[in-house]
Coordinates of C-alpha atoms and ligand atoms in Angstrom, one line a residue:
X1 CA 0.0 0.0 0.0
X2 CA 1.6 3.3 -1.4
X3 CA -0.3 5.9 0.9
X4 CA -0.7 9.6 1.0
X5 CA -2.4 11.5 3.7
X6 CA -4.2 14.1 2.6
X7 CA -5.1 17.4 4.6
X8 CA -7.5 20.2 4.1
X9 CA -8.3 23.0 5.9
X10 CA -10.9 25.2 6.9
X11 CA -11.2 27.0 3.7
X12 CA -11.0 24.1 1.5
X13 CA -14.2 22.3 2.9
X14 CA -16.0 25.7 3.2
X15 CA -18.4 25.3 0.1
X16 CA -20.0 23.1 -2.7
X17 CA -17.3 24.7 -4.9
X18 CA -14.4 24.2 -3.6
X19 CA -15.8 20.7 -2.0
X20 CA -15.6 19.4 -6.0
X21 CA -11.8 20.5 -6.2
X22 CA -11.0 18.5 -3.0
X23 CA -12.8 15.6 -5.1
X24 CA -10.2 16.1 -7.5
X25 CA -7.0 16.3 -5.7
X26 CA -8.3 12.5 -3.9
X27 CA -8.9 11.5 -7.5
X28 CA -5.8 12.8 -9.2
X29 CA -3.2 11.0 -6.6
X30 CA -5.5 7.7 -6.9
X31 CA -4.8 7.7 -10.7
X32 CA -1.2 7.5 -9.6
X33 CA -1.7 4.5 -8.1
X34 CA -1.9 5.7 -4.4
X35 CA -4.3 5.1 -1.4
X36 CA -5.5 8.1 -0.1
X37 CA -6.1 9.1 3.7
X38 CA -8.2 12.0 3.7
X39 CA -8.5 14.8 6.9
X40 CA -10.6 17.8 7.5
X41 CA -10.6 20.7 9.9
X42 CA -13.8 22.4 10.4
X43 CA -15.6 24.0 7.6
X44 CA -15.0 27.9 6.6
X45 CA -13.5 30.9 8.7
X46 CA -15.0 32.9 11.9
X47 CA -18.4 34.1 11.1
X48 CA -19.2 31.0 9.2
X49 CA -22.0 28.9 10.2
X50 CA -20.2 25.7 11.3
X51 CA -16.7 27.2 11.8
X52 CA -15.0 26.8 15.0
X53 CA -15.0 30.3 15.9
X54 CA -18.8 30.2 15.5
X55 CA -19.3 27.0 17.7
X56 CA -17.0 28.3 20.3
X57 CA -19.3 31.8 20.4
X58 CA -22.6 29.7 20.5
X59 CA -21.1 27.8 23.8
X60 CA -19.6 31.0 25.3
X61 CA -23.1 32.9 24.7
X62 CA -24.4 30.3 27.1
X63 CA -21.6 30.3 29.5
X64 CA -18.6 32.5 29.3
X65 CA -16.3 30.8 31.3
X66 CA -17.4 27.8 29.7
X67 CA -15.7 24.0 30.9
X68 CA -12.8 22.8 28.7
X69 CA -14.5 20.0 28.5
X70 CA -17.7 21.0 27.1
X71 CA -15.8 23.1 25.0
X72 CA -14.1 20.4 23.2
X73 CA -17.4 18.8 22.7
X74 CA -18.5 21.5 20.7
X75 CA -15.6 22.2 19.3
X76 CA -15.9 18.7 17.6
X77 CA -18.9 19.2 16.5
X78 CA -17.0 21.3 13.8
X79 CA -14.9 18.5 12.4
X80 CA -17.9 15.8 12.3
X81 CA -20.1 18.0 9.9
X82 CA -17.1 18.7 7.6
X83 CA -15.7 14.8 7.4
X84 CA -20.1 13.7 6.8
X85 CA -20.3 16.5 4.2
X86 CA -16.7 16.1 2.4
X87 CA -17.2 11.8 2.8
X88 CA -20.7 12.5 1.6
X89 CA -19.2 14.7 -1.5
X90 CA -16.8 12.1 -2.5
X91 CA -19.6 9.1 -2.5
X92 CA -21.5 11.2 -4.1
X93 CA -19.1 11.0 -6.6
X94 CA -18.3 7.3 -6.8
X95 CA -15.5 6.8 -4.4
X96 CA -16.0 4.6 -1.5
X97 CA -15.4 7.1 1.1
X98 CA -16.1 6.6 5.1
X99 CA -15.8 9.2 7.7
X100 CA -14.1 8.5 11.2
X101 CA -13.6 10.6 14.1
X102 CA -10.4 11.2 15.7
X103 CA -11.3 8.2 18.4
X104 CA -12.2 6.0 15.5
X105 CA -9.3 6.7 13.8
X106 CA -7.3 5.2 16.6
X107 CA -6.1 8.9 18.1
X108 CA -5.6 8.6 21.7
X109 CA -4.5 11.6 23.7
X110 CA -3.8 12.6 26.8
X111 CA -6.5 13.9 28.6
X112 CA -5.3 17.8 28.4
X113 CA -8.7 19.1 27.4
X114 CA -8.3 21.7 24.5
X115 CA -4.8 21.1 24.2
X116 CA -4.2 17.8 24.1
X117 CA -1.3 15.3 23.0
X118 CA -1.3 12.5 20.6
X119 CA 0.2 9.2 23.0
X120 CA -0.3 6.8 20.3
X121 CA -2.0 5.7 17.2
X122 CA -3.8 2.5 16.5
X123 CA -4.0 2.7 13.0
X124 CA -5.2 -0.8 12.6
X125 CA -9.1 0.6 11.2
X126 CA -7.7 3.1 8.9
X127 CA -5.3 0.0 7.4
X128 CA -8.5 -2.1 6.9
X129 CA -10.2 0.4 5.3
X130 CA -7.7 1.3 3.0
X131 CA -6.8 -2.3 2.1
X132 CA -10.2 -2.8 1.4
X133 CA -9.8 0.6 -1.4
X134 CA -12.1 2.7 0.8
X135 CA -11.3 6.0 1.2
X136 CA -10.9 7.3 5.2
X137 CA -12.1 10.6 5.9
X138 CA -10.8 11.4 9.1
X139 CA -12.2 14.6 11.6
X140 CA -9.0 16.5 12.3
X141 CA -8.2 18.0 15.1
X142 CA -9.9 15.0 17.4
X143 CA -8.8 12.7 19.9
X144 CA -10.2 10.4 22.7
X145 CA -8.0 9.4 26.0
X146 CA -7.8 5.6 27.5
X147 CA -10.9 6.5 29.1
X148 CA -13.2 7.4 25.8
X149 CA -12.7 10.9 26.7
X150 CA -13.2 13.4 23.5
X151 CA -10.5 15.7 23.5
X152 CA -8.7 18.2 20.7
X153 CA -5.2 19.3 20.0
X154 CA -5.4 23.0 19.9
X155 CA -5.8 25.6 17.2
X156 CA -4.3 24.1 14.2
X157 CA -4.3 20.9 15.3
X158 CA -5.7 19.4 12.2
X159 CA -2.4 19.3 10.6
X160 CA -1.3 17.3 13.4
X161 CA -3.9 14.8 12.9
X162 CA -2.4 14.1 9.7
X163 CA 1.5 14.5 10.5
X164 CA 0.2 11.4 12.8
X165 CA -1.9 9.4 10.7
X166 CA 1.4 9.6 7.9
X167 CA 3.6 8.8 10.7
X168 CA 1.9 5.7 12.0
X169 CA 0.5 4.4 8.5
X170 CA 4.2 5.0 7.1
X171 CA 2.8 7.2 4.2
X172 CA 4.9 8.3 1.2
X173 CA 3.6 12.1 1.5
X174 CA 1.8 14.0 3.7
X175 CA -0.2 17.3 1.9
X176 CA -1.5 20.0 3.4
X177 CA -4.1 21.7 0.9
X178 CA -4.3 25.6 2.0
X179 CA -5.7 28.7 0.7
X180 CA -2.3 29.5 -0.4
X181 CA 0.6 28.6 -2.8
X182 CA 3.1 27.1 -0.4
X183 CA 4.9 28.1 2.3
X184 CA 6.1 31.5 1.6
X185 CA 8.8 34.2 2.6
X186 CA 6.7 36.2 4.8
X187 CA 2.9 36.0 5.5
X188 CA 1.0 37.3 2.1
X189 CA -1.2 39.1 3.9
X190 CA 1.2 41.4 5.7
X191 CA 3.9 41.6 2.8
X192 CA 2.5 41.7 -1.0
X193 CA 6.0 40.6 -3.0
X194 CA 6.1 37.7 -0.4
X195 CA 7.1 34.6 -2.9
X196 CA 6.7 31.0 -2.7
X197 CA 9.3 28.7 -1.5
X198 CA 10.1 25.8 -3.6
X199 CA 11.6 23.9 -0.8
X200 CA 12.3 24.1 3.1
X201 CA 14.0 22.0 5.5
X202 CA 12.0 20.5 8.9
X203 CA 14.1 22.9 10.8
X204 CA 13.2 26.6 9.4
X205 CA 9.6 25.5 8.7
X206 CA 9.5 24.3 12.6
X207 CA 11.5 27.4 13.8
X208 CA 8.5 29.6 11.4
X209 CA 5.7 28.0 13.4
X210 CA 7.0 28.6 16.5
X211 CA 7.8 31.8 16.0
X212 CA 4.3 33.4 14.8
X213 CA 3.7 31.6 10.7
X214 CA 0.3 30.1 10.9
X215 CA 0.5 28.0 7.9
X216 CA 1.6 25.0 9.4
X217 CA 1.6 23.6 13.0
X218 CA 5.0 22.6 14.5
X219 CA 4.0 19.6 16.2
X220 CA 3.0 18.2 12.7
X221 CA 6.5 19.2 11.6
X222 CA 8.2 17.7 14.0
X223 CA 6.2 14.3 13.8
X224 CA 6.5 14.1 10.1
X225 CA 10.8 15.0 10.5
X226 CA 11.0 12.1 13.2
X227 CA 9.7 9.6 10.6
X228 CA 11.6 11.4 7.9
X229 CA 8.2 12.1 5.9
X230 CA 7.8 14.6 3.5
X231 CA 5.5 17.5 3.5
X232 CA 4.0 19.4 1.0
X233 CA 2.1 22.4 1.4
X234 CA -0.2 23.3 -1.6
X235 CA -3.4 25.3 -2.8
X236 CA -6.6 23.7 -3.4
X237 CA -7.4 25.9 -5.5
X238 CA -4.2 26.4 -7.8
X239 CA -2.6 23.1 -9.5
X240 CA 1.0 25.0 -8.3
X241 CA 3.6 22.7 -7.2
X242 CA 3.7 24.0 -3.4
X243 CA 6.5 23.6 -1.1
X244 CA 8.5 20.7 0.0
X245 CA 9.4 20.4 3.4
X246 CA 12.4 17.6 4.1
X247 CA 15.6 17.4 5.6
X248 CA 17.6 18.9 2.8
X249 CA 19.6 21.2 4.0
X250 CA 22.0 21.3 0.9
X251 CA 22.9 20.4 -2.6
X252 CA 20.4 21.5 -6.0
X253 CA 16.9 21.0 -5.0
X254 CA 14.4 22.4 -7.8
X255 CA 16.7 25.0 -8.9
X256 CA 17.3 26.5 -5.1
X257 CA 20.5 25.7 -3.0
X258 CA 18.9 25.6 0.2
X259 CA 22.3 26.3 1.9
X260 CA 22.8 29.2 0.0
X261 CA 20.3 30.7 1.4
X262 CA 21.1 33.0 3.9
X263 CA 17.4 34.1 5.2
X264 CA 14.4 32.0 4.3
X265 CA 11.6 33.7 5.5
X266 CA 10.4 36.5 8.0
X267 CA 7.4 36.1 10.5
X268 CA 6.2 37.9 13.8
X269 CA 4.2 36.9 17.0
X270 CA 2.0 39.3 18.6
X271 CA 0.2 40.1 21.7
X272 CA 3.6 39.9 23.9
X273 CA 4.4 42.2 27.0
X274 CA 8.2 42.9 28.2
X275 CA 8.6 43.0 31.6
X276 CA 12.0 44.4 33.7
X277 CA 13.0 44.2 37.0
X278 CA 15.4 46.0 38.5
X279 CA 17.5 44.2 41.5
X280 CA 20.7 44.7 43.9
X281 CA 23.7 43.8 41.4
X282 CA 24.7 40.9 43.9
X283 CA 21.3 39.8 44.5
X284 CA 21.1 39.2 40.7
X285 CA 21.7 35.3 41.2
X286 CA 18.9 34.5 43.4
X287 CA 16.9 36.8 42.2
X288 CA 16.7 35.9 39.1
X289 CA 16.2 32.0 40.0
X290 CA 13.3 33.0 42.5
X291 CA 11.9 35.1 39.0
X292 CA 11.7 32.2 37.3
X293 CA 10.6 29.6 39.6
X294 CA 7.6 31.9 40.1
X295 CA 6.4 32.1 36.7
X296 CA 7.3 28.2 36.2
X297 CA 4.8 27.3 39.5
X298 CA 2.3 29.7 37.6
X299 CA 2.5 27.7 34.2
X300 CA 3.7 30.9 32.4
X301 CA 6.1 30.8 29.6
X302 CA 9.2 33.2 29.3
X303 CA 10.7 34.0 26.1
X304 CA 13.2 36.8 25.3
X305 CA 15.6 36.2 28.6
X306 CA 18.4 38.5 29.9
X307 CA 19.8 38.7 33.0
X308 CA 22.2 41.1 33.8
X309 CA 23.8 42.3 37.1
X310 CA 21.2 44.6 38.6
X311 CA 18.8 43.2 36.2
X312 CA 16.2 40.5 34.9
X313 CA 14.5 41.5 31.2
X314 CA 11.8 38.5 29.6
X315 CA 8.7 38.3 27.6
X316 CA 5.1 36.5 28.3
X317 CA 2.1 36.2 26.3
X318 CA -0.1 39.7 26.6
X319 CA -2.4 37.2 27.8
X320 CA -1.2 36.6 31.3
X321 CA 1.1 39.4 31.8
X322 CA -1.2 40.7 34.4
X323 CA -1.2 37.9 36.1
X324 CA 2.6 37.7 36.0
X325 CA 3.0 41.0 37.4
X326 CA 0.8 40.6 39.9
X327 CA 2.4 37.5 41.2
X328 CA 5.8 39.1 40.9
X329 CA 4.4 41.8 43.2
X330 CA 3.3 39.0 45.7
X331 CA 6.4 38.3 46.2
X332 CA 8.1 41.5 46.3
X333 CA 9.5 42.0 42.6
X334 CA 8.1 45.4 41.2
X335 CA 7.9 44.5 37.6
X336 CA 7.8 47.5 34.7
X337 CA 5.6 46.5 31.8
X338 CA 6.4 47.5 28.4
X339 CA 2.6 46.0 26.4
X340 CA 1.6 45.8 23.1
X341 CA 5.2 44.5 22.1
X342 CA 5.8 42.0 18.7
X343 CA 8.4 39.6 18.1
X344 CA 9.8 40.2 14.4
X345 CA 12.0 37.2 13.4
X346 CA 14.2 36.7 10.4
X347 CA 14.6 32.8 10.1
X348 CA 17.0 30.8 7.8
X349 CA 19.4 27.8 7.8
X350 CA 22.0 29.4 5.9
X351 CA 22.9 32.3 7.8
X352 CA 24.7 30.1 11.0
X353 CA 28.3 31.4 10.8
X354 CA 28.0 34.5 8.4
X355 CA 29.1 37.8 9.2
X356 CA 27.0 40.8 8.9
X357 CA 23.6 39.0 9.5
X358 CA 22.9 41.0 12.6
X359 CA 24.7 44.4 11.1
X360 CA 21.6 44.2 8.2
X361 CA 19.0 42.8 10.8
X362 CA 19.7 46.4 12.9
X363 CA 20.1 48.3 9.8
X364 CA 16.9 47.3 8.3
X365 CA 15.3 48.3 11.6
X366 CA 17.0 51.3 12.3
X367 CA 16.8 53.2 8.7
X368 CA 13.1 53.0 9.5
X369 CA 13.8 54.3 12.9
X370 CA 12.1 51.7 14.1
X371 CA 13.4 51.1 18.2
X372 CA 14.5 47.6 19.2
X373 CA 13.9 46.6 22.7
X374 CA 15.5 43.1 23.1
X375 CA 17.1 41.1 20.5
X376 CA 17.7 37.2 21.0
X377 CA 19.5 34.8 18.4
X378 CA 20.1 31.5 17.3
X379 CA 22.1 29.6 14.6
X380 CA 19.3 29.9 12.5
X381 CA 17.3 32.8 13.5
X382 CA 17.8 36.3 15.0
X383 CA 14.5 38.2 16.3
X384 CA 13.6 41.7 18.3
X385 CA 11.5 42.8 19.9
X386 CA 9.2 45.9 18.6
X387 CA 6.2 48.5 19.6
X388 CA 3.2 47.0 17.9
X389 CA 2.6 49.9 15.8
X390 CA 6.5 49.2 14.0
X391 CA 5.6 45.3 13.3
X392 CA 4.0 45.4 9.6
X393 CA 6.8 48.0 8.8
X394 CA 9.8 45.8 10.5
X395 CA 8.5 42.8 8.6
X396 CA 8.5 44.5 5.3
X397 CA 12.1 46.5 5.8
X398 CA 13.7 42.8 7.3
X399 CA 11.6 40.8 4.2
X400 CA 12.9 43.6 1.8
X401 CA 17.0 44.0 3.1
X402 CA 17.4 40.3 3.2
X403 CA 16.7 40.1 -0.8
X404 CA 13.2 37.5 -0.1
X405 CA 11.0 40.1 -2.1
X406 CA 9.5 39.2 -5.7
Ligands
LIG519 P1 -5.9 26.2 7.0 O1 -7.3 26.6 7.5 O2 -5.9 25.7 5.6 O3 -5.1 25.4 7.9 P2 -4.4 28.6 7.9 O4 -5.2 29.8 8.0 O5 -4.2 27.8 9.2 O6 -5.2 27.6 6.8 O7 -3.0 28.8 7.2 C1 -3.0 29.5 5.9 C2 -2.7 30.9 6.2 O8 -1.4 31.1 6.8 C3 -2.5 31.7 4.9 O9 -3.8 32.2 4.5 C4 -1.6 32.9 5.3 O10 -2.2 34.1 5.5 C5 -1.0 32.4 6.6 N1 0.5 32.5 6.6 C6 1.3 33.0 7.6 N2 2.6 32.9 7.4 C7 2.7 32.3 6.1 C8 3.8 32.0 5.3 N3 5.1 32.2 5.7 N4 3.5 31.4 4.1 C9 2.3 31.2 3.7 N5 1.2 31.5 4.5 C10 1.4 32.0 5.7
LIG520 MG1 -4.1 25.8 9.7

């Protein structure tokens, strides 16, 4: 069995339309002889009738501090009316197509509701299925614990579903159909001359994710890179090549030397707060540790860490930064807030060991007099952090000085 797993999202599912060019990307990789493995996220955007968005405003109307676990039973609801309607389409058009929740499918999570992790795969009713030539349609985005539990993987997690399914049914491919071209050098809709990327290694696409690119989910990254799978990223609505994601990191690929390549791509997270505290230069030490400590006991994440002698500068989420000062106050740290920050990053295998790349990271930055207020680097990545008002213009100066615009 010569399987591909086959993934589309939201906008992809959303109407009759675009249902009949899903019908044809099953049918065209059939013709080549493969078994198909088809998974859905939840049909359309926010505002649309069975989006998730929508669903999770219909529970919150009834309860705003509604339970993670109800939510998650709404929030599946989502997924089961696309994989009926997109199994229904493909019957309907003479394939033998079954629809399977995440449970059915043999996804079994922890029991994290909302957020859960994939523990293992019993992919033994998917195999049967496929061996038989039917054609699974799988609910994305699902899982169920030990206990029969329903649970989901966070925002995104669709793509997830089917780095997992690949991984465990040893697929050839795994494609993610989008509403865009490929995986590109910045997001299209911040920066216009953005331009598809014919190829990416595991590593930049993963470091993208994390830091702020929506296109792709790094957990689904990093499952398909532990099995060595490749990914493609492609349109359902174009018949472009996409972008390949493996663990190429040099030699002639498609006409681009990946390690020539000093910058790849440039994203940004937003919503971040900066806070500093100012301590006795020799109380730095335990200071510092008794910072942390606090916000690990609190389940908050840091990002953006320096720690000087007389002071300790980090990032968290806008989301809980109150409640990170305030627990910092508790204990006696009088924390300044800096809100409404962004994290631009430039990202790119090629640029470990060159000189310069943080010279024309500044540059960029500074002829557009845009203030830094942290900086933090990598091998592969260098990022600051910027006033909210300067991140579509850093983004475009950083996209534009490290030659990624068409
Ligand atoms: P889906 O519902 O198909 O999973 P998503 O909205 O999750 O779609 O992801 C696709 C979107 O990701 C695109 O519409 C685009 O705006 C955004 N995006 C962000 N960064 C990038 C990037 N570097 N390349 C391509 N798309 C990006
Ligand atoms: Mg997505």
């Amino acid at each position: 069995m010569r399987i591909i797993v086959q993934k589309f999202g939201g906008t992809s599912v959303a109407n009759e339309e675009v249902r009949k060019l899903v019908v044809r990307k099953v049918e065209k990789v059939r013709e080549q002889g493969y078994s198909p493995v088809v998974v859905v996220s939840a049909m359309g955007r926010k505002g649309e009738n069975y989006a998730t968005d929508t669903l999770i405003g219909l529970a919150r109307s009834a309860n705003k501090n509604i339970a993670a676990r109800e939510l998650d039973h709404i929030m599946y609801c989502g997924e089961m009316i696309s994989a009926v309607i997109m199994a229904s389409t493909l019957q309907a058009s003479g394939m033998d197509a079954v629809m399977l929740t995440g449970g059915q499918a043999g996804i079994i999570t922890d029991d994290q509701f909302n957020r859960a992790r994939i523990l293992k795969i019993d992919p033994k009713r998917i195999s049967s299925l496929v061996k038989a030539g039917k054609i699974p349609v799988v609910c994305g985005f699902q899982g169920v614990t030990a206990d029969g539990e329903f649970t989901t993987l966070g925002r995104g997690g669709s793509d997830t579903t089917a780095a997992a399914l690949g991984a465990a049914l040893m697929a050839e491919m795994i494609e993610i159909y989008t509403d865009v071209d490929g995986i590109m050098t910045a997001d299209p809709r911040m920066v216009t001359n953005a331009q598809i990327l014919d190829c990416i290694s595991y590593g930049e696409v993963c470091q993208l994710a994390h830091q702020g690119a929506k296109v792709i989910h790094p957990r689904a990254v990093e499952i398909a890179m532990q099995k060595n799978i490749p990914l493609m990223v492609k349109s359902t609505f174009s018949d472009e090549p996409g972008t390949l994601i493996t663990n190429i990191s040099e030699g002639d690929h498609g006409g681009t030397i990946v390690t020539d390549r000093i910058a790849t791509g440039v994203t940004c997270l937003n919503n971040i707060a900066q806070l500093r505290i100012d301590v006795y230069p020799e109380e730095s030490c335990t200071a510092s540790f008794e910072v942390f400590k606090l916000m690990a006991d609190n389940h908050i994440s840091v990002d953006l860490i320096n720690v000087h002698p007389g002071q300790i500068m980090f990032t968290v989420s806008g989301e809980v930064v109150e409640r990170a000062a305030a627990e910092l106050q508790r204990h006696g740290y009088q924390a300044a807030v800096t809100y409404d920050c962004a994290k631009v990053s430039v990202v790119g295998g090629g640029m470990r060991e060159v000189p310069g790349v943080m010279a024309n990271f500044v540059e960029a930055l500074a002829v557009k007099h845009i203030p830094i207020l942290q900086t933090v680097d990598s091998h592969t990545s260098i990022s600051a952090l910027v006033k909210k008002e300067d991140v579509q213009a850093a983004v475009t100066a950083l996209h534009e000085k490290f030659g990624l615009a068409g």
